[in-house]
Amino acid sequence: MHLITLRDWSSKAVEEIIDGTLEIKKSPEDYEFCVEGKSLAMIFQKTSTRTRLSFEVAMTQLGGHAVYMDWRSTNLVLADLGDETKSISGYVDGIMARVLKNSELQAMTQASSVPVINGCDEKYHPCQIIADLATIKEKKGKLKGLKLAYIGVHNNICNSLIEGCTKAGVNITTVTPVVNEASVDESLVEEAKGTGLYHKSLDVKAAVEDADVVYTDTWVDMEFFLDSKFKKEKEKRIKTMLPYQVNKKLLAGNGDALIMHDMPIHRGYEISADIIDSPNSVIYTQSENRLHSAKSILKKLLG
Ligand code: CP
């Protein structure tokens, strides 16, 4: 079993992994030897704070061992991806990879004899959304019937939120005036529309007004944020997206909604500083829950 996109998992499996996250958070001592003697290769093509830390610490706390591999310092840069993956899977019990292209992850799952976990690609970020849904359940006591408004660029987080929310019975409205072309997955959107739980809108006020959760994300993907070649597009996006910033004015009609962001945050762009640090913000709990959800994922796939 792999974790490439939540779409491949049943609603029951998603629910179990969320409940597992909260159970492990409550009693971490019960899971100390869950993956004893097992190893995880963690392969990164891109930068990371939370994904690397959560999986590495999770493996240690579950009695296993994680090996960090920077893609650029391995022979993945010069050899056939399938050959290298087949070789890597002979050493370890699982592979977690953050890559630029989902097609690379697909190639890895074909070659690997052990589970492959998507640590974020251009289309999906399932591990983040498991932590997010666990955070909502922790704070609200339930998921079914809640309303989430995602305000931002339609990107990999947006795709995985749509998948995760529709699997978990959460109504999701996306307000996305800009679309990351690389993240487009028409069939995902069509399937989600069929559940009756997914809606698209450009009326940001209405979307936020009755939302239980307001979620935002960066307007520019991490690999482009400091890239001078992307400067013009970045400026264009900032201009288009600023009216959709999550701030006090936008939230004026809704004082109860949880505020979420998967991080890294660009303060003063997608979200104002006062909202990040407001009482309704669960952003840092979300971040911490990456650790507990990584354990839940590892327990299911490697345990
Ligand atoms: N949210 C998230 O995946 O964080 P990192 O990019 O720091 O891993």
PDB file of C-alpha atoms and ligand atoms in Angstrom:
ATOM      1  CA  MET A   1       0.000   0.000   0.000  1.00  0.00           C
ATOM      2  CA  HIS A   2       1.291   3.466  -0.938  1.00  0.00           C
ATOM      3  CA  LEU A   3       0.176   7.009  -0.027  1.00  0.00           C
ATOM      4  CA  ILE A   4       0.428   9.086  -3.184  1.00  0.00           C
ATOM      5  CA  THR A   5      -2.982  10.770  -3.141  1.00  0.00           C
ATOM      6  CA  LEU A   6      -5.934  10.488  -0.735  1.00  0.00           C
ATOM      7  CA  ARG A   7      -8.076   9.646  -3.756  1.00  0.00           C
ATOM      8  CA  ASP A   8      -6.545   6.158  -3.737  1.00  0.00           C
ATOM      9  CA  TRP A   9      -7.732   5.592  -0.160  1.00  0.00           C
ATOM     10  CA  SER A  10     -11.253   4.776   0.994  1.00  0.00           C
ATOM     11  CA  SER A  11     -13.173   7.140   3.307  1.00  0.00           C
ATOM     12  CA  LYS A  12     -12.796   4.487   6.026  1.00  0.00           C
ATOM     13  CA  ALA A  13      -9.003   4.383   5.619  1.00  0.00           C
ATOM     14  CA  VAL A  14      -8.826   8.205   5.759  1.00  0.00           C
ATOM     15  CA  GLU A  15     -11.002   8.243   8.883  1.00  0.00           C
ATOM     16  CA  GLU A  16      -8.843   5.567  10.527  1.00  0.00           C
ATOM     17  CA  ILE A  17      -5.617   7.452   9.866  1.00  0.00           C
ATOM     18  CA  ILE A  18      -7.141  10.669  11.296  1.00  0.00           C
ATOM     19  CA  ASP A  19      -8.418   8.905  14.418  1.00  0.00           C
ATOM     20  CA  GLY A  20      -5.052   7.128  14.717  1.00  0.00           C
ATOM     21  CA  THR A  21      -3.331  10.529  14.690  1.00  0.00           C
ATOM     22  CA  LEU A  22      -5.391  11.766  17.635  1.00  0.00           C
ATOM     23  CA  GLU A  23      -4.995   8.485  19.534  1.00  0.00           C
ATOM     24  CA  ILE A  24      -1.190   8.551  19.106  1.00  0.00           C
ATOM     25  CA  LYS A  25      -1.113  12.219  20.168  1.00  0.00           C
ATOM     26  CA  LYS A  26      -3.011  11.303  23.366  1.00  0.00           C
ATOM     27  CA  SER A  27      -0.888   8.271  24.315  1.00  0.00           C
ATOM     28  CA  PRO A  28       2.456   8.395  22.449  1.00  0.00           C
ATOM     29  CA  GLU A  29       4.009   5.939  24.942  1.00  0.00           C
ATOM     30  CA  ASP A  30       1.733   3.164  23.622  1.00  0.00           C
ATOM     31  CA  TYR A  31       3.395   3.370  20.202  1.00  0.00           C
ATOM     32  CA  GLU A  32       7.098   3.501  21.140  1.00  0.00           C
ATOM     33  CA  PHE A  33       7.987   0.220  19.393  1.00  0.00           C
ATOM     34  CA  CYS A  34       5.537   0.419  16.518  1.00  0.00           C
ATOM     35  CA  VAL A  35       8.174   0.307  13.749  1.00  0.00           C
ATOM     36  CA  GLU A  36      11.043  -1.109  15.822  1.00  0.00           C
ATOM     37  CA  GLY A  37      14.026  -2.084  13.668  1.00  0.00           C
ATOM     38  CA  LYS A  38      12.500  -0.526  10.527  1.00  0.00           C
ATOM     39  CA  SER A  39      14.061   2.124   8.307  1.00  0.00           C
ATOM     40  CA  LEU A  40      12.610   4.890   6.155  1.00  0.00           C
ATOM     41  CA  ALA A  41      14.430   6.562   3.256  1.00  0.00           C
ATOM     42  CA  MET A  42      13.414  10.218   3.011  1.00  0.00           C
ATOM     43  CA  ILE A  43      14.250  11.608  -0.437  1.00  0.00           C
ATOM     44  CA  PHE A  44      13.992  15.356  -1.047  1.00  0.00           C
ATOM     45  CA  GLN A  45      14.205  17.243  -4.329  1.00  0.00           C
ATOM     46  CA  LYS A  46      12.895  20.380  -2.623  1.00  0.00           C
ATOM     47  CA  THR A  47      13.317  22.233   0.663  1.00  0.00           C
ATOM     48  CA  SER A  48      11.324  21.219   3.744  1.00  0.00           C
ATOM     49  CA  THR A  49      11.017  22.003   7.448  1.00  0.00           C
ATOM     50  CA  ARG A  50       7.904  20.172   8.676  1.00  0.00           C
ATOM     51  CA  THR A  51       7.804  17.152   6.391  1.00  0.00           C
ATOM     52  CA  ARG A  52      11.423  16.246   7.052  1.00  0.00           C
ATOM     53  CA  LEU A  53      11.242  16.855  10.800  1.00  0.00           C
ATOM     54  CA  SER A  54       7.900  15.151  11.340  1.00  0.00           C
ATOM     55  CA  PHE A  55       8.862  11.933   9.551  1.00  0.00           C
ATOM     56  CA  GLU A  56      12.388  11.792  10.971  1.00  0.00           C
ATOM     57  CA  VAL A  57      11.253  12.390  14.564  1.00  0.00           C
ATOM     58  CA  ALA A  58       8.258  10.077  14.090  1.00  0.00           C
ATOM     59  CA  MET A  59      10.513   7.202  12.998  1.00  0.00           C
ATOM     60  CA  THR A  60      12.780   7.757  16.040  1.00  0.00           C
ATOM     61  CA  GLN A  61       9.879   7.960  18.496  1.00  0.00           C
ATOM     62  CA  LEU A  62       8.298   4.807  17.011  1.00  0.00           C
ATOM     63  CA  GLY A  63      11.530   2.859  17.507  1.00  0.00           C
ATOM     64  CA  GLY A  64      12.723   2.992  13.893  1.00  0.00           C
ATOM     65  CA  HIS A  65      15.294   4.944  11.922  1.00  0.00           C
ATOM     66  CA  ALA A  66      15.079   7.519   9.123  1.00  0.00           C
ATOM     67  CA  VAL A  67      17.738   8.264   6.489  1.00  0.00           C
ATOM     68  CA  TYR A  68      17.638  11.735   4.911  1.00  0.00           C
ATOM     69  CA  MET A  69      18.683  11.797   1.250  1.00  0.00           C
ATOM     70  CA  ASP A  70      19.117  15.063  -0.628  1.00  0.00           C
ATOM     71  CA  TRP A  71      18.244  14.077  -4.215  1.00  0.00           C
ATOM     72  CA  ARG A  72      21.134  16.207  -5.589  1.00  0.00           C
ATOM     73  CA  SER A  73      23.765  14.338  -3.598  1.00  0.00           C
ATOM     74  CA  THR A  74      22.611  10.870  -4.678  1.00  0.00           C
ATOM     75  CA  ASN A  75      22.848   8.997  -7.968  1.00  0.00           C
ATOM     76  CA  LEU A  76      19.165   9.705  -8.544  1.00  0.00           C
ATOM     77  CA  VAL A  77      20.458  12.737 -10.483  1.00  0.00           C
ATOM     78  CA  LEU A  78      22.217  10.640 -13.104  1.00  0.00           C
ATOM     79  CA  ALA A  79      20.632   7.205 -13.242  1.00  0.00           C
ATOM     80  CA  ASP A  80      17.293   5.652 -14.130  1.00  0.00           C
ATOM     81  CA  LEU A  81      14.731   6.499 -11.415  1.00  0.00           C
ATOM     82  CA  GLY A  82      13.251   2.982 -11.477  1.00  0.00           C
ATOM     83  CA  ASP A  83      16.659   1.313 -11.099  1.00  0.00           C
ATOM     84  CA  GLU A  84      17.659   3.551  -8.195  1.00  0.00           C
ATOM     85  CA  THR A  85      14.282   3.148  -6.442  1.00  0.00           C
ATOM     86  CA  LYS A  86      14.421  -0.647  -6.792  1.00  0.00           C
ATOM     87  CA  SER A  87      17.862  -0.565  -5.229  1.00  0.00           C
ATOM     88  CA  ILE A  88      16.800   1.788  -2.382  1.00  0.00           C
ATOM     89  CA  SER A  89      13.791  -0.374  -1.558  1.00  0.00           C
ATOM     90  CA  GLY A  90      16.173  -3.284  -0.950  1.00  0.00           C
ATOM     91  CA  TYR A  91      17.616  -1.444   2.068  1.00  0.00           C
ATOM     92  CA  VAL A  92      14.577   0.089   3.750  1.00  0.00           C
ATOM     93  CA  ASP A  93      10.989  -0.661   4.794  1.00  0.00           C
ATOM     94  CA  GLY A  94       9.485   2.495   3.323  1.00  0.00           C
ATOM     95  CA  ILE A  95      10.280   5.488   1.116  1.00  0.00           C
ATOM     96  CA  MET A  96       8.992   9.022   1.663  1.00  0.00           C
ATOM     97  CA  ALA A  97       9.745  11.345  -1.239  1.00  0.00           C
ATOM     98  CA  ARG A  98       9.221  15.045  -1.974  1.00  0.00           C
ATOM     99  CA  VAL A  99       9.581  15.490  -5.729  1.00  0.00           C
ATOM    100  CA  LEU A 100       8.799  18.091  -8.360  1.00  0.00           C
ATOM    101  CA  LYS A 101       6.648  15.823 -10.498  1.00  0.00           C
ATOM    102  CA  ASN A 102       3.931  13.354  -9.564  1.00  0.00           C
ATOM    103  CA  SER A 103       5.031  11.244 -12.555  1.00  0.00           C
ATOM    104  CA  GLU A 104       8.327  10.633 -10.715  1.00  0.00           C
ATOM    105  CA  LEU A 105       6.425   9.292  -7.713  1.00  0.00           C
ATOM    106  CA  GLN A 106       4.385   7.061 -10.006  1.00  0.00           C
ATOM    107  CA  ALA A 107       7.635   5.659 -11.428  1.00  0.00           C
ATOM    108  CA  MET A 108       8.920   5.088  -7.905  1.00  0.00           C
ATOM    109  CA  THR A 109       5.809   3.159  -6.845  1.00  0.00           C
ATOM    110  CA  GLN A 110       6.194   0.936  -9.933  1.00  0.00           C
ATOM    111  CA  ALA A 111       9.788   0.070  -9.014  1.00  0.00           C
ATOM    112  CA  SER A 112       9.594  -0.061  -5.217  1.00  0.00           C
ATOM    113  CA  SER A 113       9.035  -3.264  -3.247  1.00  0.00           C
ATOM    114  CA  VAL A 114       8.141  -1.184  -0.153  1.00  0.00           C
ATOM    115  CA  PRO A 115       5.443   1.479   0.502  1.00  0.00           C
ATOM    116  CA  VAL A 116       6.046   4.915  -1.038  1.00  0.00           C
ATOM    117  CA  ILE A 117       4.719   8.043   0.717  1.00  0.00           C
ATOM    118  CA  ASN A 118       4.166  11.321  -1.121  1.00  0.00           C
ATOM    119  CA  GLY A 119       5.981  14.048   0.831  1.00  0.00           C
ATOM    120  CA  CYS A 120       4.472  16.663  -1.538  1.00  0.00           C
ATOM    121  CA  ASP A 121       4.591  16.982  -5.306  1.00  0.00           C
ATOM    122  CA  GLU A 122       3.152  19.561  -7.718  1.00  0.00           C
ATOM    123  CA  LYS A 123      -0.324  17.968  -7.547  1.00  0.00           C
ATOM    124  CA  TYR A 124      -0.875  16.599  -4.039  1.00  0.00           C
ATOM    125  CA  HIS A 125       0.226  16.864  -0.413  1.00  0.00           C
ATOM    126  CA  PRO A 126      -1.741  14.079   1.341  1.00  0.00           C
ATOM    127  CA  CYS A 127       0.362  13.968   4.535  1.00  0.00           C
ATOM    128  CA  GLN A 128      -0.418  17.632   5.211  1.00  0.00           C
ATOM    129  CA  ILE A 129      -4.144  17.152   4.777  1.00  0.00           C
ATOM    130  CA  ILE A 130      -4.250  14.170   7.175  1.00  0.00           C
ATOM    131  CA  ALA A 131      -2.706  16.436   9.847  1.00  0.00           C
ATOM    132  CA  ASP A 132      -5.157  19.212   8.928  1.00  0.00           C
ATOM    133  CA  LEU A 133      -8.262  17.041   9.195  1.00  0.00           C
ATOM    134  CA  ALA A 134      -6.996  15.617  12.500  1.00  0.00           C
ATOM    135  CA  THR A 135      -6.532  19.199  13.748  1.00  0.00           C
ATOM    136  CA  ILE A 136     -10.089  20.131  12.780  1.00  0.00           C
ATOM    137  CA  LYS A 137     -11.466  17.007  14.484  1.00  0.00           C
ATOM    138  CA  GLU A 138      -9.368  17.711  17.587  1.00  0.00           C
ATOM    139  CA  LYS A 139     -10.708  21.264  17.832  1.00  0.00           C
ATOM    140  CA  LYS A 140     -14.309  20.775  16.687  1.00  0.00           C
ATOM    141  CA  GLY A 141     -14.924  17.224  17.906  1.00  0.00           C
ATOM    142  CA  LYS A 142     -16.194  16.088  14.482  1.00  0.00           C
ATOM    143  CA  LEU A 143     -15.655  16.437  10.741  1.00  0.00           C
ATOM    144  CA  LYS A 144     -18.924  15.434   9.074  1.00  0.00           C
ATOM    145  CA  GLY A 145     -21.131  18.406   8.214  1.00  0.00           C
ATOM    146  CA  LEU A 146     -18.501  21.087   8.861  1.00  0.00           C
ATOM    147  CA  LYS A 147     -17.802  23.812   6.280  1.00  0.00           C
ATOM    148  CA  LEU A 148     -14.286  24.708   5.148  1.00  0.00           C
ATOM    149  CA  ALA A 149     -13.422  27.682   2.929  1.00  0.00           C
ATOM    150  CA  TYR A 150     -10.102  27.516   1.095  1.00  0.00           C
ATOM    151  CA  ILE A 151      -8.975  30.971  -0.047  1.00  0.00           C
ATOM    152  CA  GLY A 152      -5.894  31.106  -2.252  1.00  0.00           C
ATOM    153  CA  VAL A 153      -4.288  29.714  -5.379  1.00  0.00           C
ATOM    154  CA  HIS A 154      -5.626  26.393  -6.685  1.00  0.00           C
ATOM    155  CA  ASN A 155      -2.550  24.251  -6.010  1.00  0.00           C
ATOM    156  CA  ASN A 156      -1.451  20.901  -4.572  1.00  0.00           C
ATOM    157  CA  ILE A 157      -2.820  21.738  -1.095  1.00  0.00           C
ATOM    158  CA  CYS A 158      -6.154  22.744  -2.629  1.00  0.00           C
ATOM    159  CA  ASN A 159      -6.343  19.431  -4.539  1.00  0.00           C
ATOM    160  CA  SER A 160      -5.580  17.350  -1.470  1.00  0.00           C
ATOM    161  CA  LEU A 161      -7.984  19.384   0.672  1.00  0.00           C
ATOM    162  CA  ILE A 162     -10.739  18.717  -1.856  1.00  0.00           C
ATOM    163  CA  GLU A 163      -9.908  14.993  -1.735  1.00  0.00           C
ATOM    164  CA  GLY A 164      -9.599  14.859   2.061  1.00  0.00           C
ATOM    165  CA  CYS A 165     -12.694  16.932   2.836  1.00  0.00           C
ATOM    166  CA  THR A 166     -14.959  15.044   0.451  1.00  0.00           C
ATOM    167  CA  LYS A 167     -13.702  11.715   1.894  1.00  0.00           C
ATOM    168  CA  ALA A 168     -14.308  12.949   5.452  1.00  0.00           C
ATOM    169  CA  GLY A 169     -17.763  14.464   4.846  1.00  0.00           C
ATOM    170  CA  VAL A 170     -16.599  18.092   5.142  1.00  0.00           C
ATOM    171  CA  ASN A 171     -18.212  20.673   2.829  1.00  0.00           C
ATOM    172  CA  ILE A 172     -15.459  22.550   1.007  1.00  0.00           C
ATOM    173  CA  THR A 173     -15.738  25.802  -0.957  1.00  0.00           C
ATOM    174  CA  THR A 174     -12.659  26.944  -2.854  1.00  0.00           C
ATOM    175  CA  VAL A 175     -12.086  30.590  -3.781  1.00  0.00           C
ATOM    176  CA  THR A 176      -9.151  30.430  -6.157  1.00  0.00           C
ATOM    177  CA  PRO A 177      -8.802  33.310  -8.648  1.00  0.00           C
ATOM    178  CA  VAL A 178      -5.427  31.888  -9.765  1.00  0.00           C
ATOM    179  CA  VAL A 179      -4.687  28.296 -10.768  1.00  0.00           C
ATOM    180  CA  ASN A 180      -1.252  26.636 -10.690  1.00  0.00           C
ATOM    181  CA  GLU A 181      -1.269  24.988 -14.103  1.00  0.00           C
ATOM    182  CA  ALA A 182       0.979  22.160 -12.893  1.00  0.00           C
ATOM    183  CA  SER A 183      -1.540  21.174 -10.233  1.00  0.00           C
ATOM    184  CA  VAL A 184      -4.542  20.815 -12.546  1.00  0.00           C
ATOM    185  CA  ASP A 185      -6.400  17.523 -12.087  1.00  0.00           C
ATOM    186  CA  GLU A 186      -9.771  17.772 -13.858  1.00  0.00           C
ATOM    187  CA  SER A 187     -10.912  14.273 -12.927  1.00  0.00           C
ATOM    188  CA  LEU A 188     -10.319  14.974  -9.220  1.00  0.00           C
ATOM    189  CA  VAL A 189     -12.508  18.090  -9.455  1.00  0.00           C
ATOM    190  CA  GLU A 190     -15.247  16.258 -11.373  1.00  0.00           C
ATOM    191  CA  GLU A 191     -15.270  13.394  -8.886  1.00  0.00           C
ATOM    192  CA  ALA A 192     -15.435  15.842  -5.962  1.00  0.00           C
ATOM    193  CA  LYS A 193     -18.334  17.757  -7.548  1.00  0.00           C
ATOM    194  CA  GLY A 194     -20.210  14.450  -7.725  1.00  0.00           C
ATOM    195  CA  THR A 195     -20.121  14.119  -3.925  1.00  0.00           C
ATOM    196  CA  GLY A 196     -22.150  17.331  -3.523  1.00  0.00           C
ATOM    197  CA  LEU A 197     -19.632  18.476  -0.913  1.00  0.00           C
ATOM    198  CA  TYR A 198     -17.391  20.548  -3.202  1.00  0.00           C
ATOM    199  CA  HIS A 199     -18.227  24.043  -4.459  1.00  0.00           C
ATOM    200  CA  LYS A 200     -16.232  26.678  -6.311  1.00  0.00           C
ATOM    201  CA  SER A 201     -16.843  30.409  -5.915  1.00  0.00           C
ATOM    202  CA  LEU A 202     -15.220  33.807  -6.313  1.00  0.00           C
ATOM    203  CA  ASP A 203     -17.419  35.381  -3.632  1.00  0.00           C
ATOM    204  CA  VAL A 204     -14.854  35.338  -0.854  1.00  0.00           C
ATOM    205  CA  LYS A 205     -17.082  37.142   1.688  1.00  0.00           C
ATOM    206  CA  ALA A 206     -19.914  34.618   1.292  1.00  0.00           C
ATOM    207  CA  ALA A 207     -17.504  31.675   1.442  1.00  0.00           C
ATOM    208  CA  VAL A 208     -16.015  32.869   4.717  1.00  0.00           C
ATOM    209  CA  GLU A 209     -19.256  34.044   6.336  1.00  0.00           C
ATOM    210  CA  ASP A 210     -20.614  30.638   7.409  1.00  0.00           C
ATOM    211  CA  ALA A 211     -17.351  28.663   7.372  1.00  0.00           C
ATOM    212  CA  ASP A 212     -16.213  26.614  10.379  1.00  0.00           C
ATOM    213  CA  VAL A 213     -12.680  26.687   9.011  1.00  0.00           C
ATOM    214  CA  VAL A 214     -10.877  29.257   6.852  1.00  0.00           C
ATOM    215  CA  TYR A 215      -7.750  27.838   5.198  1.00  0.00           C
ATOM    216  CA  THR A 216      -5.126  29.587   3.112  1.00  0.00           C
ATOM    217  CA  ASP A 217      -1.747  28.755   1.573  1.00  0.00           C
ATOM    218  CA  THR A 218       1.150  30.459  -0.174  1.00  0.00           C
ATOM    219  CA  TRP A 219       0.409  32.127  -3.508  1.00  0.00           C
ATOM    220  CA  VAL A 220       3.760  31.019  -4.944  1.00  0.00           C
ATOM    221  CA  ASP A 221       5.132  27.465  -4.648  1.00  0.00           C
ATOM    222  CA  MET A 222       8.328  27.072  -2.619  1.00  0.00           C
ATOM    223  CA  GLU A 223      10.544  26.246  -5.597  1.00  0.00           C
ATOM    224  CA  PHE A 224       9.612  29.543  -7.290  1.00  0.00           C
ATOM    225  CA  PHE A 225       9.388  31.917  -4.318  1.00  0.00           C
ATOM    226  CA  LEU A 226      13.002  33.142  -4.537  1.00  0.00           C
ATOM    227  CA  ASP A 227      13.426  32.389  -8.264  1.00  0.00           C
ATOM    228  CA  SER A 228      14.186  35.576 -10.252  1.00  0.00           C
ATOM    229  CA  LYS A 229      12.708  33.944 -13.406  1.00  0.00           C
ATOM    230  CA  PHE A 230       9.348  33.816 -11.603  1.00  0.00           C
ATOM    231  CA  LYS A 231       9.506  37.485 -10.438  1.00  0.00           C
ATOM    232  CA  LYS A 232       6.989  38.851 -12.977  1.00  0.00           C
ATOM    233  CA  GLU A 233       4.461  36.068 -12.348  1.00  0.00           C
ATOM    234  CA  LYS A 234       4.940  36.506  -8.590  1.00  0.00           C
ATOM    235  CA  GLU A 235       4.162  40.244  -8.837  1.00  0.00           C
ATOM    236  CA  LYS A 236       1.104  39.528 -11.009  1.00  0.00           C
ATOM    237  CA  ARG A 237      -0.168  36.968  -8.513  1.00  0.00           C
ATOM    238  CA  ILE A 238       0.307  39.295  -5.544  1.00  0.00           C
ATOM    239  CA  LYS A 239      -1.746  41.971  -7.326  1.00  0.00           C
ATOM    240  CA  THR A 240      -4.553  39.535  -8.192  1.00  0.00           C
ATOM    241  CA  MET A 241      -4.574  37.810  -4.822  1.00  0.00           C
ATOM    242  CA  LEU A 242      -4.264  40.724  -2.370  1.00  0.00           C
ATOM    243  CA  PRO A 243      -8.061  41.350  -2.310  1.00  0.00           C
ATOM    244  CA  TYR A 244      -8.349  37.709  -1.147  1.00  0.00           C
ATOM    245  CA  GLN A 245      -5.919  38.049   1.764  1.00  0.00           C
ATOM    246  CA  VAL A 246      -7.163  36.394   4.981  1.00  0.00           C
ATOM    247  CA  ASN A 247      -7.286  39.358   7.359  1.00  0.00           C
ATOM    248  CA  LYS A 248      -9.423  41.025  10.025  1.00  0.00           C
ATOM    249  CA  LYS A 249     -11.658  42.755   7.476  1.00  0.00           C
ATOM    250  CA  LEU A 250     -12.423  39.531   5.612  1.00  0.00           C
ATOM    251  CA  LEU A 251     -13.200  37.712   8.863  1.00  0.00           C
ATOM    252  CA  ALA A 252     -15.308  40.556  10.321  1.00  0.00           C
ATOM    253  CA  GLY A 253     -18.574  38.658   9.776  1.00  0.00           C
ATOM    254  CA  ASN A 254     -17.281  35.394  11.305  1.00  0.00           C
ATOM    255  CA  GLY A 255     -15.556  35.451  14.674  1.00  0.00           C
ATOM    256  CA  ASP A 256     -15.674  31.670  15.236  1.00  0.00           C
ATOM    257  CA  ALA A 257     -13.880  30.098  12.280  1.00  0.00           C
ATOM    258  CA  LEU A 258     -10.649  28.204  12.862  1.00  0.00           C
ATOM    259  CA  ILE A 259      -7.805  29.750  10.869  1.00  0.00           C
ATOM    260  CA  MET A 260      -5.488  27.317   9.126  1.00  0.00           C
ATOM    261  CA  HIS A 261      -2.334  27.471   6.999  1.00  0.00           C
ATOM    262  CA  ASP A 262      -0.039  24.557   6.201  1.00  0.00           C
ATOM    263  CA  MET A 263       3.151  26.688   6.392  1.00  0.00           C
ATOM    264  CA  PRO A 264       5.602  28.086   5.366  1.00  0.00           C
ATOM    265  CA  ILE A 265       3.717  31.374   5.723  1.00  0.00           C
ATOM    266  CA  HIS A 266       4.407  34.566   3.824  1.00  0.00           C
ATOM    267  CA  ARG A 267       3.238  37.109   6.406  1.00  0.00           C
ATOM    268  CA  GLY A 268       1.377  40.043   4.923  1.00  0.00           C
ATOM    269  CA  TYR A 269       0.620  38.219   1.670  1.00  0.00           C
ATOM    270  CA  GLU A 270      -1.912  35.367   1.878  1.00  0.00           C
ATOM    271  CA  ILE A 271      -2.589  36.134   5.573  1.00  0.00           C
ATOM    272  CA  SER A 272      -2.056  39.145   7.827  1.00  0.00           C
ATOM    273  CA  ALA A 273       0.238  38.842  10.860  1.00  0.00           C
ATOM    274  CA  ASP A 274      -2.505  39.618  13.420  1.00  0.00           C
ATOM    275  CA  ILE A 275      -4.640  36.705  12.144  1.00  0.00           C
ATOM    276  CA  ILE A 276      -1.735  34.228  12.286  1.00  0.00           C
ATOM    277  CA  ASP A 277      -1.365  35.023  15.986  1.00  0.00           C
ATOM    278  CA  SER A 278      -5.100  35.414  16.774  1.00  0.00           C
ATOM    279  CA  PRO A 279      -6.910  33.129  19.281  1.00  0.00           C
ATOM    280  CA  ASN A 280      -8.751  31.281  16.485  1.00  0.00           C
ATOM    281  CA  SER A 281      -5.545  30.405  14.663  1.00  0.00           C
ATOM    282  CA  VAL A 282      -4.626  26.700  14.922  1.00  0.00           C
ATOM    283  CA  ILE A 283      -1.685  26.998  12.555  1.00  0.00           C
ATOM    284  CA  TYR A 284       0.958  25.850  15.043  1.00  0.00           C
ATOM    285  CA  THR A 285      -1.226  22.960  16.265  1.00  0.00           C
ATOM    286  CA  GLN A 286      -1.592  21.966  12.624  1.00  0.00           C
ATOM    287  CA  SER A 287       2.183  22.026  12.330  1.00  0.00           C
ATOM    288  CA  GLU A 288       2.680  19.936  15.498  1.00  0.00           C
ATOM    289  CA  ASN A 289       0.058  17.467  14.289  1.00  0.00           C
ATOM    290  CA  ARG A 290       2.286  16.690  11.312  1.00  0.00           C
ATOM    291  CA  LEU A 291       4.356  14.648  13.801  1.00  0.00           C
ATOM    292  CA  HIS A 292       1.417  12.671  15.168  1.00  0.00           C
ATOM    293  CA  SER A 293      -0.059  12.117  11.706  1.00  0.00           C
ATOM    294  CA  ALA A 294       3.327  10.993  10.354  1.00  0.00           C
ATOM    295  CA  LYS A 295       3.319   8.362  13.103  1.00  0.00           C
ATOM    296  CA  SER A 296      -0.206   7.290  12.165  1.00  0.00           C
ATOM    297  CA  ILE A 297       0.823   6.980   8.487  1.00  0.00           C
ATOM    298  CA  LEU A 298       4.013   5.057   9.336  1.00  0.00           C
ATOM    299  CA  LYS A 299       2.117   2.726  11.686  1.00  0.00           C
ATOM    300  CA  LYS A 300      -0.344   1.892   8.908  1.00  0.00           C
ATOM    301  CA  LEU A 301       2.192   1.485   6.094  1.00  0.00           C
ATOM    302  CA  LEU A 302       5.272   0.127   7.907  1.00  0.00           C
ATOM    303  CA  GLY A 303       3.989  -1.129  11.256  1.00  0.00           C
TER     304      GLY A 303
HETATM  305  N1   CP B   1       3.677  22.134   5.135  1.00  0.00           N
HETATM  306  C1   CP B   1       4.828  21.549   4.791  1.00  0.00           C
HETATM  307  O1   CP B   1       4.858  20.563   4.064  1.00  0.00           O
HETATM  308  O2   CP B   1       5.951  22.105   5.346  1.00  0.00           O
HETATM  309  P1   CP B   1       7.398  21.893   4.747  1.00  0.00           P
HETATM  310  O3   CP B   1       7.381  22.389   3.317  1.00  0.00           O
HETATM  311  O4   CP B   1       8.303  22.735   5.617  1.00  0.00           O
HETATM  312  O5   CP B   1       7.750  20.442   4.809  1.00  0.00           O
END
